[in-house]
Short mmCIF file of C-alpha atoms in Angstrom, two decimals:
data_model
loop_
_atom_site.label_atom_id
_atom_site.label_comp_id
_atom_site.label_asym_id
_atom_site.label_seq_id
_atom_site.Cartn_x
_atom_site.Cartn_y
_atom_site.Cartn_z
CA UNK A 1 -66.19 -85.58 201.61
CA UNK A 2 -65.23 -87.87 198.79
CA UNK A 3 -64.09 -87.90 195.66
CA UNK A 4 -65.98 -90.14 193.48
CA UNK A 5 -68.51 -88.66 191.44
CA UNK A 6 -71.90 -89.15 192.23
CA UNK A 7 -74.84 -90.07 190.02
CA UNK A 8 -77.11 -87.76 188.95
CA UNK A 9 -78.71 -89.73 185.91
CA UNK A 10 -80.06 -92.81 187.56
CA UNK A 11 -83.50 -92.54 188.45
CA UNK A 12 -82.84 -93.21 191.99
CA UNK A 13 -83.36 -91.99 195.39
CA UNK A 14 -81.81 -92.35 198.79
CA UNK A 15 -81.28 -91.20 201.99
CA UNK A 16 -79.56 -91.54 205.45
CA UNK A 17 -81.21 -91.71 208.57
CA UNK A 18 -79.45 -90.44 211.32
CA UNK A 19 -78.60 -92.53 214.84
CA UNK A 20 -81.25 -95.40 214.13
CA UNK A 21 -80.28 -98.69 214.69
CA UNK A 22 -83.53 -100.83 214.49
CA UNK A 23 -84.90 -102.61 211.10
CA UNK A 24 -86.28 -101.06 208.77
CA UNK A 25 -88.63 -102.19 206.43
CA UNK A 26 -86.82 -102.16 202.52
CA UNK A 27 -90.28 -102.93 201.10
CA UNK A 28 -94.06 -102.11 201.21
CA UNK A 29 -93.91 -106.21 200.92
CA UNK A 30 -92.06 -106.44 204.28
CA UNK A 31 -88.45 -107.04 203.36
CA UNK A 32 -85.80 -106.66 206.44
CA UNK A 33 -83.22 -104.25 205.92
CA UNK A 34 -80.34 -105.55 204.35
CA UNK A 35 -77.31 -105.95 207.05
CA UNK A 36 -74.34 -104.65 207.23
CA UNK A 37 -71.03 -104.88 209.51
CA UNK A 38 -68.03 -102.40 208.54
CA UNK A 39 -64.55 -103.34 210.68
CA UNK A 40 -60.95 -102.10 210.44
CA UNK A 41 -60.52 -104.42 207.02
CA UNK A 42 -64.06 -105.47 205.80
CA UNK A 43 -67.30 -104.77 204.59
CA UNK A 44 -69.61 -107.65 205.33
CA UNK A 45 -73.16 -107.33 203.72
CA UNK A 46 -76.11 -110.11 204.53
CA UNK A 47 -77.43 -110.12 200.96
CA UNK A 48 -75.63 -109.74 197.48
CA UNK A 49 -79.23 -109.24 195.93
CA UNK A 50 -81.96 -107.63 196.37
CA UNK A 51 -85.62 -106.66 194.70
CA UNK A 52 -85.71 -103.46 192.88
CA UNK A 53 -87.69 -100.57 194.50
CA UNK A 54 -86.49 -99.24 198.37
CA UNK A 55 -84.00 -100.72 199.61
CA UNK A 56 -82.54 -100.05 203.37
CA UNK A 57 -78.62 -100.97 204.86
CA UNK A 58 -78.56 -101.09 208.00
CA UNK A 59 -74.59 -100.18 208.49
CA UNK A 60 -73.05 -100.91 211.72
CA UNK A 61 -69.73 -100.00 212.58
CA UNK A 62 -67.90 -102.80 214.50
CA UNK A 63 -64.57 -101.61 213.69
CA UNK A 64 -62.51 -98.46 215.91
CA UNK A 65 -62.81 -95.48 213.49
CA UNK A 66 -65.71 -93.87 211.66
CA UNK A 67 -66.72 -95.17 208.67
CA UNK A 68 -68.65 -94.71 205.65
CA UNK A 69 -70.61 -97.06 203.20
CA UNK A 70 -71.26 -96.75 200.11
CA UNK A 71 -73.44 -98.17 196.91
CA UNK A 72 -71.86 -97.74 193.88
CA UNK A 73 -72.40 -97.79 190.16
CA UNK A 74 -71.86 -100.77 187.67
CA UNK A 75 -68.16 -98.80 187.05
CA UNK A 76 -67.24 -98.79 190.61
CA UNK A 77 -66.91 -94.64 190.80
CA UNK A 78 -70.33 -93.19 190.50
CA UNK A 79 -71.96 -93.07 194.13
CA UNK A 80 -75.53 -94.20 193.83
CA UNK A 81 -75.60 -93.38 197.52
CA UNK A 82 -73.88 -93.11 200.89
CA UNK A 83 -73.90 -92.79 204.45
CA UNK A 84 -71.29 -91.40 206.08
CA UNK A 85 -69.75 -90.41 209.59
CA UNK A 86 -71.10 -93.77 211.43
CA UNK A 87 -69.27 -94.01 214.99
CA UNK A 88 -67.55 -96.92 216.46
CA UNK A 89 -70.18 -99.20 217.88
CA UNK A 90 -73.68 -97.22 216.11
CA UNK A 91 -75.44 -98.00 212.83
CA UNK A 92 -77.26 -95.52 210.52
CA UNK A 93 -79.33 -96.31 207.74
CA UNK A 94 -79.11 -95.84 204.21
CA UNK A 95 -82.03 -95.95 201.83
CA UNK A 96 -82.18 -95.94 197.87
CA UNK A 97 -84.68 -96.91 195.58
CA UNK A 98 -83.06 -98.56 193.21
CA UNK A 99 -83.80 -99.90 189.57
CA UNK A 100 -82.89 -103.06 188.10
CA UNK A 101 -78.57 -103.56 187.78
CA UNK A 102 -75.19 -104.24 188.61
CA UNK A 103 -74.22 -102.30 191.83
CA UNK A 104 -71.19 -102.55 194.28
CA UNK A 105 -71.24 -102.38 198.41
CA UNK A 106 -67.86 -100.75 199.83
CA UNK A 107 -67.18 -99.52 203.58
CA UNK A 108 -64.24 -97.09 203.82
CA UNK A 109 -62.84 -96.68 207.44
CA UNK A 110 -60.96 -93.99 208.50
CA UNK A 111 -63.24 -92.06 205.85
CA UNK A 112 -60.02 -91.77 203.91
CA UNK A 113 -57.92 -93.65 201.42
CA UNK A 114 -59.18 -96.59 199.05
CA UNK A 115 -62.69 -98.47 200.21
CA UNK A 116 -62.34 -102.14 201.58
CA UNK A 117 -64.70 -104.71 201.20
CA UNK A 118 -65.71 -104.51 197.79
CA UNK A 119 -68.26 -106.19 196.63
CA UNK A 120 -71.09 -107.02 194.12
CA UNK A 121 -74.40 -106.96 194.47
CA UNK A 122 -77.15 -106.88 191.94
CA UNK A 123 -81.01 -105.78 192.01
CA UNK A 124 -83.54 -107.16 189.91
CA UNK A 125 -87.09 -107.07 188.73
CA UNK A 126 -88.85 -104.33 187.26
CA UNK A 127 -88.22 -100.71 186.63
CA UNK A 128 -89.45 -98.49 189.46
CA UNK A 129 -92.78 -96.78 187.61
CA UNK A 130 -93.41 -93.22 188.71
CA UNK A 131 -96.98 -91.81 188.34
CA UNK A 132 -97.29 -89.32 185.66
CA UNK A 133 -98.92 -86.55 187.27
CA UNK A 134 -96.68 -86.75 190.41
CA UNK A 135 -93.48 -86.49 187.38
CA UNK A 136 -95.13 -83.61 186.24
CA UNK A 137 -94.86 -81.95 189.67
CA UNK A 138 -91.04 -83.89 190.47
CA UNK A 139 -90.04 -82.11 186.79
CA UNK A 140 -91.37 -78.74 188.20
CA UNK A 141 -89.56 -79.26 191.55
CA UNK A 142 -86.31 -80.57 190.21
CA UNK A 143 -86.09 -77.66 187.42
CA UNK A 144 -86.97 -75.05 190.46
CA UNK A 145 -83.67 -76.61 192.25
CA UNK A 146 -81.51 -76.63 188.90
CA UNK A 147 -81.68 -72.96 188.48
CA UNK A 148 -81.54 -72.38 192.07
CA UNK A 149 -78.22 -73.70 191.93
CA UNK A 150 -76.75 -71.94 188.96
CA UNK A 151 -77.80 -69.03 190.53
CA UNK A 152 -75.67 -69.59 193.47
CA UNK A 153 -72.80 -70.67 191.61
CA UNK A 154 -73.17 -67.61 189.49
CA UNK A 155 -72.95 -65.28 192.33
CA UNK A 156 -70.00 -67.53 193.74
CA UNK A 157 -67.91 -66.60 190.74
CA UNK A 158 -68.09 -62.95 191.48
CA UNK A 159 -68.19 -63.17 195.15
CA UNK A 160 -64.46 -65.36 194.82
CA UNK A 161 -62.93 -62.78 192.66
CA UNK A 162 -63.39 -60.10 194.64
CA UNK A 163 -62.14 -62.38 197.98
CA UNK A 164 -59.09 -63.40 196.13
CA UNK A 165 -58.25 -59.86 194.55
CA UNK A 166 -57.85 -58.74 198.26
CA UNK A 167 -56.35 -61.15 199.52
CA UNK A 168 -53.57 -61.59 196.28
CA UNK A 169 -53.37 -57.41 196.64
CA UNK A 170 -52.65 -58.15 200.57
CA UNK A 171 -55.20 -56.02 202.13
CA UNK A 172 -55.89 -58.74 204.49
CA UNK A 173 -58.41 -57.08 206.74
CA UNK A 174 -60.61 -57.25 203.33
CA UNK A 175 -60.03 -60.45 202.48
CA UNK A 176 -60.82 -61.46 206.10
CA UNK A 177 -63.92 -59.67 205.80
CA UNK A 178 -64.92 -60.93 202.79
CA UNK A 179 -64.14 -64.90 203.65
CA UNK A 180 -66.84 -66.20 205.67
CA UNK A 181 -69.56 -63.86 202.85
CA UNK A 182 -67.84 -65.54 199.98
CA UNK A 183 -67.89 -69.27 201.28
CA UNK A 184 -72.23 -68.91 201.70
CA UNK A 185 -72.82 -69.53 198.13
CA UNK A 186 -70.78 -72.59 198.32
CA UNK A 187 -71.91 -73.74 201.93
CA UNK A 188 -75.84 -73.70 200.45
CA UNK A 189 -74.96 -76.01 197.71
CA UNK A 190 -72.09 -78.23 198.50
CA UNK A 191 -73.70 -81.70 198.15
CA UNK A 192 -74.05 -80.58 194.45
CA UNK A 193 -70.53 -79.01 194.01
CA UNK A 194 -69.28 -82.63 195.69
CA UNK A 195 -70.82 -84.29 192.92
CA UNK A 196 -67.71 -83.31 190.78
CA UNK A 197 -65.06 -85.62 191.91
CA UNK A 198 -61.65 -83.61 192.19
CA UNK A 199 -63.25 -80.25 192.26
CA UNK A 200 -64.09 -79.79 196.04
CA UNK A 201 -61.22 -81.15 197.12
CA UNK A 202 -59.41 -78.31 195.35
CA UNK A 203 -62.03 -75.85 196.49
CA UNK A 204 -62.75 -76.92 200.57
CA UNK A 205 -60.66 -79.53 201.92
CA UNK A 206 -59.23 -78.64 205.20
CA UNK A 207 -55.76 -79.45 206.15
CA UNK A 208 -55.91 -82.64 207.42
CA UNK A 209 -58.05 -83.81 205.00
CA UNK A 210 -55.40 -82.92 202.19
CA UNK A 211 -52.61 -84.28 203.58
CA UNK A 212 -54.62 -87.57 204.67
CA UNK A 213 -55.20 -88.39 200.93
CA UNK A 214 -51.78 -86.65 199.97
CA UNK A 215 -53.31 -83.95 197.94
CA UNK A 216 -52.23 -80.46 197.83
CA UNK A 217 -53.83 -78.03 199.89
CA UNK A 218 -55.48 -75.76 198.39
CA UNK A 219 -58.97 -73.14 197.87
CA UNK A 220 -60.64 -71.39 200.73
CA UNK A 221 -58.97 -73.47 203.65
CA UNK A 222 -55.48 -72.29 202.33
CA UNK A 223 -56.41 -68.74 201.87
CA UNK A 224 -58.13 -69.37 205.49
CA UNK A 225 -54.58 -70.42 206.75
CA UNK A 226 -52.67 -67.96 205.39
CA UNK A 227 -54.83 -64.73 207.14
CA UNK A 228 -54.95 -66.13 210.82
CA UNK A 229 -51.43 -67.02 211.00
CA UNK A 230 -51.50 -66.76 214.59
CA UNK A 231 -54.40 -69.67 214.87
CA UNK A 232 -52.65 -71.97 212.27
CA UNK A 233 -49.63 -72.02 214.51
CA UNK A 234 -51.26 -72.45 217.32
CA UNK A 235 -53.20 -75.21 216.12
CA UNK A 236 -50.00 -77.01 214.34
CA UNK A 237 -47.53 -76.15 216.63
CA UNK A 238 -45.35 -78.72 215.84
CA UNK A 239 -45.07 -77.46 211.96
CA UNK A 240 -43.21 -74.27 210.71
CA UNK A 241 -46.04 -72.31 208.91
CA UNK A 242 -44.68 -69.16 207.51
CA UNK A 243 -46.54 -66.28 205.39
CA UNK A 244 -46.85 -66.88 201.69
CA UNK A 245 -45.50 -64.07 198.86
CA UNK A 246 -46.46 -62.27 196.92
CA UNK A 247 -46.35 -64.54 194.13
CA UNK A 248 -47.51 -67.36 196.09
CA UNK A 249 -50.93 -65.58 197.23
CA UNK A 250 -51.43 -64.51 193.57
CA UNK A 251 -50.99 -68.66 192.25
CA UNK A 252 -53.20 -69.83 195.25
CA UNK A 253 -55.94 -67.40 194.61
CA UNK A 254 -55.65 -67.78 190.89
CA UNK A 255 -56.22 -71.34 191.01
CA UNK A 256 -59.24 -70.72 193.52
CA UNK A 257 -60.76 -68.52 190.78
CA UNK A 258 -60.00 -71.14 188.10
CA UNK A 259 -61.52 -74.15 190.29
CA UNK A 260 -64.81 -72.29 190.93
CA UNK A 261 -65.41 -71.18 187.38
CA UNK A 262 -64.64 -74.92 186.39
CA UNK A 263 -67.69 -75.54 189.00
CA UNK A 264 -69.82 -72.67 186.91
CA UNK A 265 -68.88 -74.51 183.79
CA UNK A 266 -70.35 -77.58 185.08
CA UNK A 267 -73.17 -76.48 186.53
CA UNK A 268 -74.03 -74.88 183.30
CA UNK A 269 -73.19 -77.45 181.56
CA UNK A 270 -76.24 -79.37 179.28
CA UNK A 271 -74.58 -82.36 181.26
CA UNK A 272 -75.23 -81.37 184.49
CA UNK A 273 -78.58 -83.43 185.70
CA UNK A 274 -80.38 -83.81 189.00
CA UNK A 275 -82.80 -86.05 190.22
CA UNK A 276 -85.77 -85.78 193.17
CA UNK A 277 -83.05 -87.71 194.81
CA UNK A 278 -79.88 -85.53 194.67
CA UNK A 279 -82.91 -82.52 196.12
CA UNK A 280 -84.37 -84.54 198.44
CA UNK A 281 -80.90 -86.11 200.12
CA UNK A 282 -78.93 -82.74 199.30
CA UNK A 283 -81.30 -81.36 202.64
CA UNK A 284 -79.64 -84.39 204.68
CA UNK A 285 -76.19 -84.33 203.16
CA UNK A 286 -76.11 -80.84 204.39
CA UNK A 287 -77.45 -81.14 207.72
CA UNK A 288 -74.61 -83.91 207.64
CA UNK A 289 -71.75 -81.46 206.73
CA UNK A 290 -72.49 -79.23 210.06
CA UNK A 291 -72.76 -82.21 212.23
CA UNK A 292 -69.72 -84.36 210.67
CA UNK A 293 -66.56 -84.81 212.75
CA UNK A 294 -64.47 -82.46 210.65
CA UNK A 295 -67.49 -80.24 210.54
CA UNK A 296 -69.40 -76.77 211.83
CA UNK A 297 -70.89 -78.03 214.89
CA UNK A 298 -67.47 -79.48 216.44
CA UNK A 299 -65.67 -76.31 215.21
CA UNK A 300 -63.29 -78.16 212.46
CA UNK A 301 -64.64 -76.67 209.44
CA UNK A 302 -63.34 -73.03 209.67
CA UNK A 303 -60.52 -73.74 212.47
CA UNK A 304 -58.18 -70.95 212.12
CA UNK A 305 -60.56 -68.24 211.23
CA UNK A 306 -63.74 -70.01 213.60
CA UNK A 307 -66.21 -68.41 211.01
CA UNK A 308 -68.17 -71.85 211.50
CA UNK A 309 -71.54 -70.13 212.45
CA UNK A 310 -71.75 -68.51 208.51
CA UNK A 311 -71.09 -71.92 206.91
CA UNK A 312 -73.37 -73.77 209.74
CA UNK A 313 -76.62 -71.10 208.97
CA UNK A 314 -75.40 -71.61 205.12
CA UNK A 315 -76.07 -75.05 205.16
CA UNK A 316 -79.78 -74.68 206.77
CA UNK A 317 -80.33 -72.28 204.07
CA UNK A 318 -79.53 -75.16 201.12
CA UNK A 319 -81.38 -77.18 203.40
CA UNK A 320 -84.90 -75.21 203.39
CA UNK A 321 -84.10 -74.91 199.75
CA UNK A 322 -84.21 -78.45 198.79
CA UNK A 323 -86.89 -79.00 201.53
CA UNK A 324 -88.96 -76.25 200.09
CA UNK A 325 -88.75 -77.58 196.47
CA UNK A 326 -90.65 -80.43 197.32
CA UNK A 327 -93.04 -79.55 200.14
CA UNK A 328 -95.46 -79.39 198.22
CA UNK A 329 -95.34 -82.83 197.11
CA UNK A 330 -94.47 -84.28 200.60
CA UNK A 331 -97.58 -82.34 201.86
CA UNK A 332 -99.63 -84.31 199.32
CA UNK A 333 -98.61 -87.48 200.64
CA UNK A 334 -101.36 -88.02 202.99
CA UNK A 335 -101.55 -87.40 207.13
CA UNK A 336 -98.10 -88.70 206.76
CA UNK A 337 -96.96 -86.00 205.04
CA UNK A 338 -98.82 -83.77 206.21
CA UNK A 339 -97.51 -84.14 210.06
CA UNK A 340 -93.72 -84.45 208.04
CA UNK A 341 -94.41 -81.03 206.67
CA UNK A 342 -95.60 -79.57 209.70
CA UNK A 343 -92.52 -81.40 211.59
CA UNK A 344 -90.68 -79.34 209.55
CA UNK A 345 -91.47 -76.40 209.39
CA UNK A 346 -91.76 -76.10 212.90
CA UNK A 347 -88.14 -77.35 213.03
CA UNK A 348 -86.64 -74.93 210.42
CA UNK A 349 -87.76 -72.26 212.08
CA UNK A 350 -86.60 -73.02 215.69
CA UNK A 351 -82.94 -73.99 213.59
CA UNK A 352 -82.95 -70.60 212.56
CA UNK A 353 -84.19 -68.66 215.50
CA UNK A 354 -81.07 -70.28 217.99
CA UNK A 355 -78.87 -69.48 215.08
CA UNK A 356 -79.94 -65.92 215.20
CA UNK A 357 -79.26 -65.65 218.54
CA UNK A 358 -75.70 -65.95 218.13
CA UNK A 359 -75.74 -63.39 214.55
CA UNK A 360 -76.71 -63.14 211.54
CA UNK A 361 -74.92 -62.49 207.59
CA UNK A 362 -75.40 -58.63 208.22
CA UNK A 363 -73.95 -57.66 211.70
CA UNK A 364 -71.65 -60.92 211.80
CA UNK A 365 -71.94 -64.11 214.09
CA UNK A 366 -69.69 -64.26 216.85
CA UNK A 367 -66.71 -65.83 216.74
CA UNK A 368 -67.34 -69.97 217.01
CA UNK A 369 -64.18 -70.40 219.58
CA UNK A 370 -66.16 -68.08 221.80
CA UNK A 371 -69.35 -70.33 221.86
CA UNK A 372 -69.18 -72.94 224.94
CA UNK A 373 -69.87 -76.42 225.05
CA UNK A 374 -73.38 -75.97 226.37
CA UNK A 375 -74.56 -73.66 223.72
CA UNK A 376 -72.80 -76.20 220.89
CA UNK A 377 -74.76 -78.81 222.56
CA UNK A 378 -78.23 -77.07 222.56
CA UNK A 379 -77.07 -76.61 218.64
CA UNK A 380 -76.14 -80.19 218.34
CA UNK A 381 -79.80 -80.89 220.19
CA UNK A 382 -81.59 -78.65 217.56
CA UNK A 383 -79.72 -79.78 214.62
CA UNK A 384 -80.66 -83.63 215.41
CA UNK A 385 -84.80 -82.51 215.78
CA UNK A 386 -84.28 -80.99 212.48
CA UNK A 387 -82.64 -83.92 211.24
CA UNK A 388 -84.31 -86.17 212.14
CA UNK A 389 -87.96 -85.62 210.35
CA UNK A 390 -85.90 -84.41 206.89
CA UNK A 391 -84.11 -87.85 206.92
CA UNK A 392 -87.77 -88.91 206.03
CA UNK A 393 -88.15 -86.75 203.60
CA UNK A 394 -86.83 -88.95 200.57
CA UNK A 395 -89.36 -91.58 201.70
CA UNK A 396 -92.36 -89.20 202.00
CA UNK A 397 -91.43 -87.38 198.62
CA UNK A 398 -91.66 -91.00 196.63
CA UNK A 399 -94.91 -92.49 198.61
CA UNK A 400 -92.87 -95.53 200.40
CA UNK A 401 -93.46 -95.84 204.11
CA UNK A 402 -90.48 -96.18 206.35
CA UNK A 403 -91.88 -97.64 209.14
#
């Protein structure tokens, strides 16, 4: 997580591919992929220019943590588009089709803190043309996703209230309950709420990543602490957590309340704007929230109440959603997309089916600290065969081969 704000008015699109470290083409004219090396204190890219249309970075971490890169606006703060959670000693890919401007390149170790490495780097050419009966079908596919969203964030307004009015009241077994139910609204969106800087920060960061950045900790993660007492102590043993009162509950959950209907606000805002892009890479950027360090798949997200399997099947959900918006218009793209679509599909449903065999929303998923290694690695296996055809997806939507 981050908290710029990312673009959703440039016509752009991007993606990141996940554990490739060969070329890739940035062109249908052949261009190599544009190269760069992130270490402990720099950001070293192998062109400050490049043709406007697809683009590819190859990132490779050469430093000791993991790291991120990042494209940014003309104003340094707007994220035109990211990879993220690149281990010491891989690469991953990132991909945007960019028009004509003033960009900057950053690499942020440590996925914390300020970026380092900041540089300029500038497209030019002409404006990337997009045929008008394919817009016609983007418009269609992008409004289908726009209301999809405010729907979800309308039901998360209600769904928090009632989370936070039994928690503030203290009937805790409620408000344990209710926790991992409420969190599924935000869990099939979150690439969108992420878009609006401070806001998930207030609403999701965990622990560490609050006091990393020296923010206060706050929203669901709080809450989360403050009902399995017993599991925040024993995973901070070193720290004096006690209960919070009565009138601390009732200021925690009141700003929870405030934060998510500031997210509603936005959302249903005349402001709020999203391309094929933000659809199209929302279906990776969730797939990268279960498999991130701090995420579902290691067990981070949810670590005192180890819900993770709700948020983990929550995220698949946004996923299909975004993937489903435009199908149709990746199925159009030739055998290409045609053998994409029927990638996955197949791969949705098997992502589903091993989820299923550990619960479901209705009768409850077991408890994540009960599910062993090999089971989180036959997840981990699944979740990369998903991943790996929807990090094409972007590509396939807009016509441009990857190979």
């Amino acid at each position: 997580m981050n908290r710029r704000s990312r673009s959703t008015v440039l016509a752009v699109a991007l993606t990141a591919t996940l554990g490739l470290s060969a070329c890739v083409k940035n062109s249908e004219s052949g261009d190599a992929a544009i190269e760069v090396s992130s270490t402990a204190d720099g950001c070293e890219v192998s062109a400050a220019k490049a043709a406007s249309g697809t683009i590819t970075f190859e990132v490779t971490n050469d430093g000791d943590k993991i790291t991120e890169f990042y494209l940014l606006d003309s104003d340094k703060l707007r994220i035109i588009g990211e990879v993220e959670n690149i281990a010491p000693g891989t690469s991953r890919n990132l991909t945007v089709q960019a028009q004509p401007g003033d960009y900057f390149t950053e690499c942020k170790p440590g996925m914390v803190g300020d970026g380092v490495g900041n540089a300029a780097f500038t497209v030019t050419g002409d404006d990337v043309a997009v045929d008008e009966g394919e817009q016609e079908a983007i418009d269609a596919a992008v409004d289908s996703y726009t209301a999809y969203t405010k729907d979800q964030v309308g039901e998360l307004v209600g769904n928090v209230e009632q989370f936070v009015a039994a928690y503030a009241s203290g009937d805790d077994a409620k408000a344990r309950e209710l926790f991992p139910i409420t969190r599924i609204n935000y869990e099939r969106i979150e690439p969108t709420a992420e878009q609006f800087g401070d806001l998930d920060p207030k609403i999701d960061y965990r622990k560490p990543g609050a006091e990393a950045e020296g923010l206060p900790f706050t929203g669901f993660h709080r809450i989360e602490m403050d009902l399995w007492l017993d599991e925040a102590r024993k995973n901070y043993p070193d720290e004096k957590i006690a209960p919070l009162d009565a009138a601390a509950r009732k200021e925690l959950g009141e700003q929870l309340v405030t934060d998510i209907q500031a997210l509603y606000d936005k959302v249903h805002s005349d402001d709020f704007v999203l391309s094929i892009g933000d659809i199209t890479n929302g279906a990776i950027g969730l797939l990268d929230e279960v498999a991130a360090p701090d995420g579902k798949l290691p067990g981070e997200e949810d670590e005192f109440s180890h819900t993770d399997l709700y948020d983990f099947y929550a995220n698949v959900e946004g996923a299909k959603v975004a993937y489903t918006s435009v199908r149709d218009i990746a199925e159009s793209k030739g055998e290409d997309g045609a053998q994409l679509v029927t990638d996955l599909d197949e791969q949705f449903g098997s992502m589903f089916a091993l989820l299923e065999t550990h619960g479901d929303y209705d009768k409850g998923f077991v408890s994540y600290d009960t599910v062993e290694q090999p089971q989180r690695n036959e997840l981990g296996a699944q979740l990369n065969a998903l991943s790996e055809p929807l990090s094409q997806l972007t590509h396939t939507v807009l016509g441009v081969s990857s190979s």
